[in-house]
Each structure stands twice: as structure tokens, then as C-alpha cells.
Short mmCIF file of N, CA and C in Angstrom, two decimals:
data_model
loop_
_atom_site.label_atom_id
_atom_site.label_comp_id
_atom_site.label_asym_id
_atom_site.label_seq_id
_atom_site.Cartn_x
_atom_site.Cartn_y
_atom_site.Cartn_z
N UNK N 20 3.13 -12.61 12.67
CA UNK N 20 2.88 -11.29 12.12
C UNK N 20 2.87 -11.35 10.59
N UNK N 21 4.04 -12.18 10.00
CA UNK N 21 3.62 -12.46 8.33
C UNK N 21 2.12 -12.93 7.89
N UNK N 22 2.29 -13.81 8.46
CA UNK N 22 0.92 -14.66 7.71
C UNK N 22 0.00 -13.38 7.82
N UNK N 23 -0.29 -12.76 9.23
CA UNK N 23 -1.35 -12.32 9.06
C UNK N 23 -1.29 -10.95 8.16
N UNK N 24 -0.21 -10.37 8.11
CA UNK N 24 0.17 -9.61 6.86
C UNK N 24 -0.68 -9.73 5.54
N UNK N 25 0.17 -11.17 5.72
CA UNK N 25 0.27 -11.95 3.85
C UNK N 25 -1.72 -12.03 4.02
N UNK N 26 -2.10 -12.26 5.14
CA UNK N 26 -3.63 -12.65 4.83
C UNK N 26 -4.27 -11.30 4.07
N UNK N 27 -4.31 -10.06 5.06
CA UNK N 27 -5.29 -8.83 4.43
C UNK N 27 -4.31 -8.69 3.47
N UNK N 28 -3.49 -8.42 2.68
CA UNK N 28 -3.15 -8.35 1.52
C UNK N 28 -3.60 -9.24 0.44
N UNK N 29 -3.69 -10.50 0.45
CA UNK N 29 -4.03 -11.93 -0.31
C UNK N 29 -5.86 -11.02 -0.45
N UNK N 30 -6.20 -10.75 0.41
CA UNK N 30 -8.02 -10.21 0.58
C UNK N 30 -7.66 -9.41 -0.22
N UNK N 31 -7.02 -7.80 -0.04
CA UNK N 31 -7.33 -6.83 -0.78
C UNK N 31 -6.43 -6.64 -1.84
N UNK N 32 -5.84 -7.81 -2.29
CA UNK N 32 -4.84 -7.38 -3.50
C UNK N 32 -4.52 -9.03 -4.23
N UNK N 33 -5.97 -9.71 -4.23
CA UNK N 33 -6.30 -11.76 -5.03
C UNK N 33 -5.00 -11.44 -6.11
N UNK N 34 -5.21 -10.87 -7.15
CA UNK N 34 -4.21 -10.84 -8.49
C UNK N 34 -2.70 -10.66 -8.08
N UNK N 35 -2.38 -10.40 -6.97
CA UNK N 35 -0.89 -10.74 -7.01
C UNK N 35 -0.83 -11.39 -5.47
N UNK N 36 -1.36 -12.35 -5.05
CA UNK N 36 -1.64 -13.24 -4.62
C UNK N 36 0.29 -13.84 -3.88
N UNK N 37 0.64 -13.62 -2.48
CA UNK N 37 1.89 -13.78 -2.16
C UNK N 37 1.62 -15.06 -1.49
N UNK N 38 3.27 -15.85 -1.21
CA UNK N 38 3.37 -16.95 -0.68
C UNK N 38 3.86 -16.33 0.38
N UNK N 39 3.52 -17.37 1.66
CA UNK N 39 4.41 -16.85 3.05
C UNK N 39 6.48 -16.87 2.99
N UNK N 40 6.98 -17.25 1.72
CA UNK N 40 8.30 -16.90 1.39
C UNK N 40 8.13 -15.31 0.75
N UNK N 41 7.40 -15.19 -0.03
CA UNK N 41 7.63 -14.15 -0.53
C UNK N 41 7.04 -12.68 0.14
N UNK N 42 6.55 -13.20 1.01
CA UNK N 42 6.42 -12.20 2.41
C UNK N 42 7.41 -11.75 3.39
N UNK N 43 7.96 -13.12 3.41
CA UNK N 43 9.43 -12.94 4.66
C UNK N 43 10.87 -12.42 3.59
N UNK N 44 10.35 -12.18 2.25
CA UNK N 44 11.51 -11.80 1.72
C UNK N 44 11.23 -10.18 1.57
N UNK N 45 10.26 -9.71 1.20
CA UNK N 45 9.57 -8.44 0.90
C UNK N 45 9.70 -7.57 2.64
N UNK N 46 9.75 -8.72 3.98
CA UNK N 46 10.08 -7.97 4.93
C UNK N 46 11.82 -7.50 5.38
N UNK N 47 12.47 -7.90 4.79
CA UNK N 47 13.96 -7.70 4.93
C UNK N 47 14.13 -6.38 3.96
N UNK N 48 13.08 -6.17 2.89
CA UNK N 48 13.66 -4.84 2.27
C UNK N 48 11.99 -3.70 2.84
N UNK N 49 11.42 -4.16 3.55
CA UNK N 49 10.09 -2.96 3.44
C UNK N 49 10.07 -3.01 4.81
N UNK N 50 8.94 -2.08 5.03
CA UNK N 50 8.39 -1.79 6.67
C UNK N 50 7.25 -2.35 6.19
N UNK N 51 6.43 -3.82 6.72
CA UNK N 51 5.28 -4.52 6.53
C UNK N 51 4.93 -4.46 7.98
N UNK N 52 3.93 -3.13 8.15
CA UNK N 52 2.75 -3.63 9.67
C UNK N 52 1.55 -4.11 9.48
N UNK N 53 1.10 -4.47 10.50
CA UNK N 53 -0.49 -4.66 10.80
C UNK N 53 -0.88 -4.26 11.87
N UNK N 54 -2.44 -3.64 11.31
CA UNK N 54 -2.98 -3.06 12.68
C UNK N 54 -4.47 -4.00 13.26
N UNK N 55 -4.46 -3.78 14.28
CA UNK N 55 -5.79 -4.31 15.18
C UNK N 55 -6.44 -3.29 15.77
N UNK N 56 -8.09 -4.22 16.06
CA UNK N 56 -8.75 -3.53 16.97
C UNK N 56 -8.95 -4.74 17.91
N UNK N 57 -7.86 -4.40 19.42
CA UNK N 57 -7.85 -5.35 20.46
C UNK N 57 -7.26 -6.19 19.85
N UNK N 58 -7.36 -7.39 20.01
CA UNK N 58 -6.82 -8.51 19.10
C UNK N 58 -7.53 -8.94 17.59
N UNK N 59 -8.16 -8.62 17.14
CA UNK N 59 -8.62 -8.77 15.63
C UNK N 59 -7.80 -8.04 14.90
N UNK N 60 -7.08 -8.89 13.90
CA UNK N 60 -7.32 -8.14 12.65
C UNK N 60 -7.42 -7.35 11.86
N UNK N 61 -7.17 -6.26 11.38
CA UNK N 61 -7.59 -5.19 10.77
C UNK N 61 -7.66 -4.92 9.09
N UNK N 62 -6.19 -4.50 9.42
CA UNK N 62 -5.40 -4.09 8.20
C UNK N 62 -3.89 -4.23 8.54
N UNK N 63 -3.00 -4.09 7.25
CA UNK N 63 -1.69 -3.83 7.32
C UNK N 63 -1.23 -3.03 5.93
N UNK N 64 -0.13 -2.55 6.39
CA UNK N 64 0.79 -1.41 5.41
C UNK N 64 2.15 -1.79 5.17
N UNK N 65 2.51 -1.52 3.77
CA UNK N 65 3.64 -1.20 3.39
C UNK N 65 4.71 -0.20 3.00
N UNK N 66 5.85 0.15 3.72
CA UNK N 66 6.58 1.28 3.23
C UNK N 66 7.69 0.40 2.69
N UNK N 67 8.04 1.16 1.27
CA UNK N 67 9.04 0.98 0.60
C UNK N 67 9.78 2.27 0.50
N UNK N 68 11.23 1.81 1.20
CA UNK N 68 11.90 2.89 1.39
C UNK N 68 12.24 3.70 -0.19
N UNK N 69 12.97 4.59 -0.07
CA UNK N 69 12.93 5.99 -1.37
C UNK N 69 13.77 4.84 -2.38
N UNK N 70 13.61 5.43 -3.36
CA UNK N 70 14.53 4.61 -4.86
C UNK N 70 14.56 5.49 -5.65
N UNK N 71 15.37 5.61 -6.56
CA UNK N 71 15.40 6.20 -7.98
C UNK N 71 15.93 7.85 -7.83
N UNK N 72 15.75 8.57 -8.67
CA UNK N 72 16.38 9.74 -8.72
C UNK N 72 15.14 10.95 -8.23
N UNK N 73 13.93 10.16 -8.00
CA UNK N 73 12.93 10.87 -7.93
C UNK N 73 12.92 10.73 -5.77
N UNK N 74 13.42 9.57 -5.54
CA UNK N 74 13.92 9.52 -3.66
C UNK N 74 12.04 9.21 -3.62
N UNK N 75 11.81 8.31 -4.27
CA UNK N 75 10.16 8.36 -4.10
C UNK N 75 9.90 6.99 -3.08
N UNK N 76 9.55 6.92 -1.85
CA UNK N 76 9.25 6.07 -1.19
C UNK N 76 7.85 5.75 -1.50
N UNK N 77 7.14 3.90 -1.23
CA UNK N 77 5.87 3.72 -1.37
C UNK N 77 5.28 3.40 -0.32
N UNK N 78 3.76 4.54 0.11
CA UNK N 78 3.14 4.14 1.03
C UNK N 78 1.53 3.16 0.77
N UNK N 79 1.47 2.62 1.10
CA UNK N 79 0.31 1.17 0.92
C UNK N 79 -0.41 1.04 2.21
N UNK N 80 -1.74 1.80 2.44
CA UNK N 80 -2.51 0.62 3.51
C UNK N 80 -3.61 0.03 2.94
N UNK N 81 -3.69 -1.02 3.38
CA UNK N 81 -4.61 -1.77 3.32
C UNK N 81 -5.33 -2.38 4.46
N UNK N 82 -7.10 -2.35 4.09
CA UNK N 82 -7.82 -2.49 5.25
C UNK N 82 -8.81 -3.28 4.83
N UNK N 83 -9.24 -4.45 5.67
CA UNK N 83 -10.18 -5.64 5.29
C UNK N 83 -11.71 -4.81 5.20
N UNK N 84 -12.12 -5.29 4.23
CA UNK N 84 -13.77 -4.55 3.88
C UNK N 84 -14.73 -4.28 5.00
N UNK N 85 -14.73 -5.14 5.92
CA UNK N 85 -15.67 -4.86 7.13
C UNK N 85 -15.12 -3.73 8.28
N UNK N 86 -13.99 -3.42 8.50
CA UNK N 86 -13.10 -2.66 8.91
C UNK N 86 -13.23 -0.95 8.31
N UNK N 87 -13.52 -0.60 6.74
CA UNK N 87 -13.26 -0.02 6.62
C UNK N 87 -14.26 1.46 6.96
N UNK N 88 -13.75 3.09 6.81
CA UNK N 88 -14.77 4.20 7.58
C UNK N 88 -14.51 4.05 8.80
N UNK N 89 -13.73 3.36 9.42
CA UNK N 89 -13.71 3.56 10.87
C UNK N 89 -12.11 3.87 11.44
N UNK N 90 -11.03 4.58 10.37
CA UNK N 90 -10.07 5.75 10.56
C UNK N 90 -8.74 4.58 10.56
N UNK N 91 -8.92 3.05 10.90
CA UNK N 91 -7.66 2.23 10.40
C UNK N 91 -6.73 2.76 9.19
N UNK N 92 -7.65 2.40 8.27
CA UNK N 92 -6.52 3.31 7.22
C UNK N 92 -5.66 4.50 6.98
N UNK N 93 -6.34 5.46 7.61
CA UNK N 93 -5.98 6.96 8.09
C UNK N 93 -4.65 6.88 8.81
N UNK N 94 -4.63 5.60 10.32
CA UNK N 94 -3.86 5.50 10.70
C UNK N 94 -2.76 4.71 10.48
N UNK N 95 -3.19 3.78 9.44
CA UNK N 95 -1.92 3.33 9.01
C UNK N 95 -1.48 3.56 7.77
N UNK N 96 -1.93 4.89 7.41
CA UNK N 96 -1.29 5.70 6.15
C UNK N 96 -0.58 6.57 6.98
N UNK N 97 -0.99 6.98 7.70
CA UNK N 97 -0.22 8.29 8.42
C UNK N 97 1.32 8.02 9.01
N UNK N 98 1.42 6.61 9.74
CA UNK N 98 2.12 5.63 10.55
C UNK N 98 3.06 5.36 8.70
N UNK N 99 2.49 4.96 8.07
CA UNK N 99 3.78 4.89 6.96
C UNK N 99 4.27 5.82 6.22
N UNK N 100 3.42 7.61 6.13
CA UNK N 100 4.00 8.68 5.56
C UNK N 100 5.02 8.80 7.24
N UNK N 101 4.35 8.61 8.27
CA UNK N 101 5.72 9.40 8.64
C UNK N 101 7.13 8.67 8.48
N UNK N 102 7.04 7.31 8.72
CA UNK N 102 8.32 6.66 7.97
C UNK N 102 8.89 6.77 6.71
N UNK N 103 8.19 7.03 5.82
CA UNK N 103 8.89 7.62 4.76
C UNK N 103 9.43 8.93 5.10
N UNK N 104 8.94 9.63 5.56
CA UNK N 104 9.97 11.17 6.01
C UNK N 104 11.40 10.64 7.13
N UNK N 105 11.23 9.43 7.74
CA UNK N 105 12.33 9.17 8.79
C UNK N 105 13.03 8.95 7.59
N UNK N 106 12.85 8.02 6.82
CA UNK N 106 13.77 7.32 5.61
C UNK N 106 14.38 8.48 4.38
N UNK N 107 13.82 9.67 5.11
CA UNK N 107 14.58 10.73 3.88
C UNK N 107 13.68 10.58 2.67
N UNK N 108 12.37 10.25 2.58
CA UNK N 108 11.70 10.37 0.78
C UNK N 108 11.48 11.49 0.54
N UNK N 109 11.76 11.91 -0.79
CA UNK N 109 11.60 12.90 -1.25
C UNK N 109 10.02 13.64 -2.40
N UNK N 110 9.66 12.25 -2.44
CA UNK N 110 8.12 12.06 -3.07
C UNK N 110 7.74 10.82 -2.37
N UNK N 111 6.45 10.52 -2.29
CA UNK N 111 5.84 9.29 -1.78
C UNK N 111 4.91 9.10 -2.86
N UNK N 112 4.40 7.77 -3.35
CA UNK N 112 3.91 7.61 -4.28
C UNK N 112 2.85 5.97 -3.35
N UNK N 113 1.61 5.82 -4.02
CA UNK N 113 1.18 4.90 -3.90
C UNK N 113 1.20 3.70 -5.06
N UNK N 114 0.67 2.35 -4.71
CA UNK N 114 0.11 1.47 -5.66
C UNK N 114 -1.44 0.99 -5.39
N UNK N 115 -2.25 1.22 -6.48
CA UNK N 115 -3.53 0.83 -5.85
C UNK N 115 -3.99 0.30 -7.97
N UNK N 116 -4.80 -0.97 -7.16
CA UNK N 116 -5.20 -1.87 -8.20
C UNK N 116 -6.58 -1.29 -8.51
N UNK N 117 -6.87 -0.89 -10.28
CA UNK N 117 -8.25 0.17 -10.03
C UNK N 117 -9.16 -0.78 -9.56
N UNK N 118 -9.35 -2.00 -9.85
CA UNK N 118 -10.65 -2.88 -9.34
C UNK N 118 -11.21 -2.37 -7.46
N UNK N 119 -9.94 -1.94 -6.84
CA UNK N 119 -10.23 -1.01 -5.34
C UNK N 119 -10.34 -0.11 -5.71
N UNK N 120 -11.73 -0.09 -5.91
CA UNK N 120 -12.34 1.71 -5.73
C UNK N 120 -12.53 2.71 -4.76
N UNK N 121 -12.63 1.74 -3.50
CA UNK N 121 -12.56 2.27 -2.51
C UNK N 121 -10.89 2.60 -2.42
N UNK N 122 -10.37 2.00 -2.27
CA UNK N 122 -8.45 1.84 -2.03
C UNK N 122 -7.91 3.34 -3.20
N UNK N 123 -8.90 3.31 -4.20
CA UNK N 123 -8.49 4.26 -4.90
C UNK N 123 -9.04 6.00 -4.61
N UNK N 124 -10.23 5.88 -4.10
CA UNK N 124 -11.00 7.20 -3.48
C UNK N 124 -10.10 7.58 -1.96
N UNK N 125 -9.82 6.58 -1.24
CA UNK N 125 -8.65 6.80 -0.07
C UNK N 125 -7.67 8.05 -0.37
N UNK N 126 -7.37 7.38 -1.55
CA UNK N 126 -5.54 7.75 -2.13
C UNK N 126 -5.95 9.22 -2.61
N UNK N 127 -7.39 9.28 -3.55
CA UNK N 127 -7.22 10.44 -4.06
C UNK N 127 -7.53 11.53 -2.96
N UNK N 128 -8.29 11.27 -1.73
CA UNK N 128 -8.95 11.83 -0.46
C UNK N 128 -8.13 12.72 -0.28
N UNK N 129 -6.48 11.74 -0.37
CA UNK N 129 -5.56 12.39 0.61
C UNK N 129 -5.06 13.17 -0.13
N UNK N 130 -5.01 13.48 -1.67
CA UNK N 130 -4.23 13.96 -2.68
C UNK N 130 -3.58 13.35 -3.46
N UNK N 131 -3.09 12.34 -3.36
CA UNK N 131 -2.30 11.34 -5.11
C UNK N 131 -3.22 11.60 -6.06
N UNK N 132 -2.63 11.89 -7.40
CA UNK N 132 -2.55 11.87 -8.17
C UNK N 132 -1.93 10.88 -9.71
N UNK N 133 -2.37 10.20 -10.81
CA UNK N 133 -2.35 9.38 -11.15
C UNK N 133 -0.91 9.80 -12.11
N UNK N 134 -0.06 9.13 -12.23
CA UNK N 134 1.23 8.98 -12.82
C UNK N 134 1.54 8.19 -13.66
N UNK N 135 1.04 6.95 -13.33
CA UNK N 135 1.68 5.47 -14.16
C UNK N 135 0.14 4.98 -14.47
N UNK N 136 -0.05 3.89 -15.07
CA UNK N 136 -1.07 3.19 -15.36
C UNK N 136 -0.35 1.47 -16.19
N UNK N 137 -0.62 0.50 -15.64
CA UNK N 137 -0.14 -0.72 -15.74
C UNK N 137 -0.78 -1.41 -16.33
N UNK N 138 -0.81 -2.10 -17.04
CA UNK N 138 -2.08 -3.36 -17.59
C UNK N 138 -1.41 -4.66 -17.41
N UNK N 139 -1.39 -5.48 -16.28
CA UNK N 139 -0.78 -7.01 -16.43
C UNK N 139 -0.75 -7.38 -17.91
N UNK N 140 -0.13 -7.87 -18.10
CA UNK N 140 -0.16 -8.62 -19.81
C UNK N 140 -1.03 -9.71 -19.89
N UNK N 141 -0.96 -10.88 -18.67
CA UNK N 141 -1.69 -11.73 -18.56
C UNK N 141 -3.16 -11.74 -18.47
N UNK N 142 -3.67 -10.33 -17.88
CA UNK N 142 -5.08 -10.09 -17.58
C UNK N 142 -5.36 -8.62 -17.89
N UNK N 143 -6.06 -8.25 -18.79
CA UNK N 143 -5.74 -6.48 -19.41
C UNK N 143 -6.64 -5.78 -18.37
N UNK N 144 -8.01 -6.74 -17.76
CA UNK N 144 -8.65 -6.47 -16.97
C UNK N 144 -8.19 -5.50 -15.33
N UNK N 145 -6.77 -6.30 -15.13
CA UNK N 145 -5.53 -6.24 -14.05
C UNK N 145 -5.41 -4.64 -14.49
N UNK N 146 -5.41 -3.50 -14.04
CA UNK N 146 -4.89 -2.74 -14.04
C UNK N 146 -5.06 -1.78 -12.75
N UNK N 147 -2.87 -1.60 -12.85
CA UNK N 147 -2.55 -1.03 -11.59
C UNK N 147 -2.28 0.38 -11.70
N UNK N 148 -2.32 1.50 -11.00
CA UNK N 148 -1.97 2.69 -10.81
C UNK N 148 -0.96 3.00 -9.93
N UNK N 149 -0.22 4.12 -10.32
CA UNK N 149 0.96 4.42 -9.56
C UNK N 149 0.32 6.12 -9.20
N UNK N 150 0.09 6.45 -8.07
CA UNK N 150 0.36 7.59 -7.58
C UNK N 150 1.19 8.01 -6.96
N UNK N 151 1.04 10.01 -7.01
CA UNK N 151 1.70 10.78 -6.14
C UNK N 151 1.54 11.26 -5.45
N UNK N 152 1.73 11.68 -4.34
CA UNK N 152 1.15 12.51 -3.46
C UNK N 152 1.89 14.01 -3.31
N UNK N 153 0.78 14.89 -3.99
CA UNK N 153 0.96 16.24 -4.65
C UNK N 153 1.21 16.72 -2.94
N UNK N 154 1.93 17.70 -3.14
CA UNK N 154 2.59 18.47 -2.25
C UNK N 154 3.52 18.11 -1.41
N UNK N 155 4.18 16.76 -1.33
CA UNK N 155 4.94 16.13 -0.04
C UNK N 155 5.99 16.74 -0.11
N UNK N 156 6.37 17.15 -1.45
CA UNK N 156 7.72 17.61 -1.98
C UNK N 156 8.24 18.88 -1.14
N UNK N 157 7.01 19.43 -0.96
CA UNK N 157 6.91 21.33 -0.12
C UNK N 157 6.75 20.99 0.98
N UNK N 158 6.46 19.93 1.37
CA UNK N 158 6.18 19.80 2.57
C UNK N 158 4.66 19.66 3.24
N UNK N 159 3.92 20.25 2.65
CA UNK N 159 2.14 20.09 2.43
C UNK N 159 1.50 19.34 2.91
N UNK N 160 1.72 18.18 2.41
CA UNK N 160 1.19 16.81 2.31
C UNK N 160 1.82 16.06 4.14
#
């Protein structure tokens, strides 16, 4: 289940590029799924439970390019907002790298909104976004 994790992530996220250690360590503190159609492949998601004073949990799907428009992502965004509500978050926030434009039209689909803005130091090109997802707070979302 890692590897194939670590695979559609390594696809839709090259610049931070994980080792299969640093997968099996990232699964002892996150909820890392993957989804299929039948036995292929799909996509997989990350929930990072709430932190900080803001109780902001992170929801992440990710879906291999040939896969995508056909509601995977939908469902494994939905499958990690509702775990963030089991986990008590009080905001949910995404991470999406702008070079995913698609990954980024998803996020705004659903409502996030842009918060943070990152520039790797190493590559200025690298830049990450932190969203929110407007209304979770009321309940809305």
C-alpha cells in the first residue's frame, strides 16, 4: 500500500520527490489512502490531523493524469474531509504545488481559498500554496 502511495504522489508532486522510509514515517502521523478502479491504481490522499491554534487539519488528493474527470478525486477528497471532522478540525486547509493547475482548479471548485504562498529557496520556480476551505468553520463546506 506504501509504495503504491509513494508512486501517485512521486507522479503528481516530482519536486518533493519521497523515499519509501519517508512514506512509512509520514504514515504513523497521517491518514495516507489509495484509491482504485478494480485493481488499478488511481489516486491516493492525505489527512493531516488538526495542529496549531487554528485546529486546521490537511486534506490532499491526488489523482494520476489519465484518471482524472472521472469523480476519484471528489471521492477521495470527500473520504478525507470527513476524517478531518472525525479528528475534531476546526479549519481544513489544502497544499497544492501551482505547477498543478489542474490540482489547483479542484481545490478552488470546492472553495479554498489562497492563504500562504511558498517559494522553495532552491527552485523560485517551486511554488507551493496553502489553502482554506471557506466555510468549514460554519459548517458549509
Amino acid at each position: 500500500m506504501l509504495r503504491e502511495w509513494r508512486h501517485v504522489h512521486n507522479v503528481i508532486v516530482p519536486p518533493d520527490e519521497l523515499s519509501l522510509d519517508e512514506v512509512r514515517e509520514r504514515s504513523g502521523r497521517h491518514q495516507l489512502r489509495n484509491a482504485y478502479l478494480g485493481d488499478v491504481l488511481v489516486g491516493c490522499s492525505t489527512v493531516r490531523p488538526p495542529q496549531g491554534d487554528e485546529g486546521a487539519a490537511v486534506v490532499i488528493a491526488r489523482v494520476l493524469p489519465e484518471y482524472r474527470g472521472q469523480g476519484f478525486g471528489a471521492a477521495l477528497y470527500d473520504d478525507g474531509l470527513a476524517h478531518a471532522r472525525v479528528l475534531g478540525a476546526r479549519e481544513v486547509r489544502t497544499v497544492v504545488l501551482t505547477a498543478n493547475a489542474e490540482g489547483l482548479r479542484f481545490a478552488e471548485r470546492r472553495g479554498f481559498v489562497e492563504v500562504e504562498r511558498y517559494v522553495a529557496p532552491e527552485d523560485e520556480n517551486e511554488v507551493w500554496l496553502t489553502l482554506r476551505l471557506v466555510g468549514y468553520e460554519q459548517g458549509v463546506a
